[in-house]
Amino acid sequence: MFALVAGRFAQADSRRRARMYLLGLLSGAERKNSWTLAEQAGDLTPDGMQRLLNFYRWDAEAVRDDLRSYVLDHLADPSGVFVADETGFLKKGTKSAGVQRQYSGTAGRIENCQLGVFLAYVSARGRALIDRELYLPASWTEDRERCAQAGIGAEVGFATKPVLAQRMLERVLDAGVELGWFTADEAYGDNPGLRAWLEDNGLNYVMAVSCDQRLATPKGSARADELARSAPRKGWQRLSAGRGSKGHRLYDWLLIDPGADEHLLLVRRSISKPTELAYYICHTRHPVPLAELVRIAGSRWAVEETFQFAKNETGLDHYQVRKYDAWYRHITLSMLAAAFLAVTAHAERVREEKGAPAVREAI
């Protein structure tokens, strides 16, 4: 795997450092910051690892492109779904790029944190993060002196989270990848600009929306919850949105055609609490069975597990850097290490299915 990215590191020492950094991220160390990674490499100080993140010349964007190709080469499948979501990185102080008090879904409350917007690929073969963007609040982009101190260039302006997601999807398309399905939560589904861009590019999507999201009907626009209340009671079907830690995630589902354009409304109802409803707006190039729309909607949960895996196993949130470029460098290497584990796990499953001896010691 490292051979795929080794050429991105122009200096021999930076290549050696990058490989040691990845090995450290893959180690069993409880914390994976510059100090512990240096210890894993046999260094007395973290200076070498800090130089890799802050000073050596290497292109994290090119490594990201290699990472995306690596994941898709090994995990691509007709069932594949691209998922956008964000995760929080709790931080102290005010110097780290993009940090401020803001809502973090990771913490479930407003915290002093950075927010990263990520693109994940989820398929029957496995799942992995393939792209990332650091969200910079307007309070940062309006203060260019503060940005300069954190290494944020003058060309970097404010961008909403849906715009960041769109940029990552554009990179997938520019790489010549067929983007079959896309899903995301309400922060993205409620954004008309992102929906329009997806439709203009002929991309299928199932995105969560708020209950007050309005859809076009022959009699005018109507709220999602109003359409659900007026729908026939016999239209519900009990289907699984995928497997969770406790088995299949079973819900009752209803598909509504508002009848004025190509958008459909998918409604999810809790079995134990029938008053709890969730709503999804769907747009497809061709008619799709309800079960397939449900599968796409359920794929979004996989990204939460992917975040947790990368944080636990490859130190996604263990970094101790403040600069803008250093954040991208650590996050990219952590994503690459996590992708290696996902690809290796898939290869192991294939071997076991074919009856070949396991190679766990090599893993």
Steps between C-alpha positions, in 0.01 A plus 500: 500500500777745588662444161193667345577828678878483552566714192304788653784551751789659313763458771628165623459611862140611445420161340656319793315721747167454321535122507590504871207734566261257329646203688452692823138573412451128437666402827324403818595823678207645694576857392648581161644849515848618403652393833367145496565457127858615557537241777368231266766605247778494762546879511579688819295808403196568279693747285522272197128425499421869543721584204305252289174679581625858498811546288586222256396554138229253400157529344220381728248557218687257274514244782126547544449422132712186535297403806172538310628286213630237744162473674297488180737250335444256788156578642300628199176309453165557325355549849735790571374825652688826554413657835575852624506574871691698756670420826634716780850519647494640854776753560625740766599856426434725201806452276419176311369568148121527495450444872215675680202419719258326265264206498673165479292195419783293644451660842127563453534859620677829437872459569829667418593293199601469136257348249611283212270423207575159350403289202480126561451207267274221627441170321442132571878453488584756766504869583762771523545876509626630164501881529497774762460875542549713811200724561602860565229709672436853375660635817826357367479591131405859589819536708785462251769573761377213712487281189859589410619402848338157453651455153173559312572665166325812375338292223305292753158655555187406686314192375193334649508131580282411196742693277792306649314175431437611142871575451589148611241348267634713215844351558352150474337588168817671372687175569265321260324300771137404445312641794191280525340597831543779754348548845539742790310640798267802528781757494562397141155380392340833596743688275337577161834592342651158567186322380496703178867425436444126550207507259687706240773235505255211472580358844255289700448600860301418814556773759339564836297821524326690778129452566430850365677439168257596223437284195312594184151355450236569230326728752813687605781427742438297817706416805646150532309432822174618339547258211569217745184574702278503191645179350297173501552292814541177302813608314752423775749213462730357766853481364857486627726800449803278551667315783598671822676381814174337615389350169287643223381861534131446438263789437171561325545688172269694272580633153299803385491646150392867539417494129638833378861416408758219520550519878366232732455514876610202707366485855645286780292410805628349824342165590519554876404872481267544199484877549871532422539566128800583283487633144717453191487670162582269208597569141595224255559478128293182475225343713648324804331247736414618850742250655788655305413853616485369857843340460648827378342695787640248748851528356541833677534328837811322376697824493458544877653157552778593256579814701511302821723236345749757367509682834549181701735312268700755300496813717280720283443739792831451684694775324675787679534754220363851456585586140252460216723288273617284791137409577453379143824303511423311820139434403603371156757260644253377761238441227760312294587274795130433565445423131784246514321324786168503312656360183696238696186392686315458169786293357496280810126442471541401135773252594283346771203472264720314252622269775860622489703503822480829689802728511422674827862511614592702191215740574 
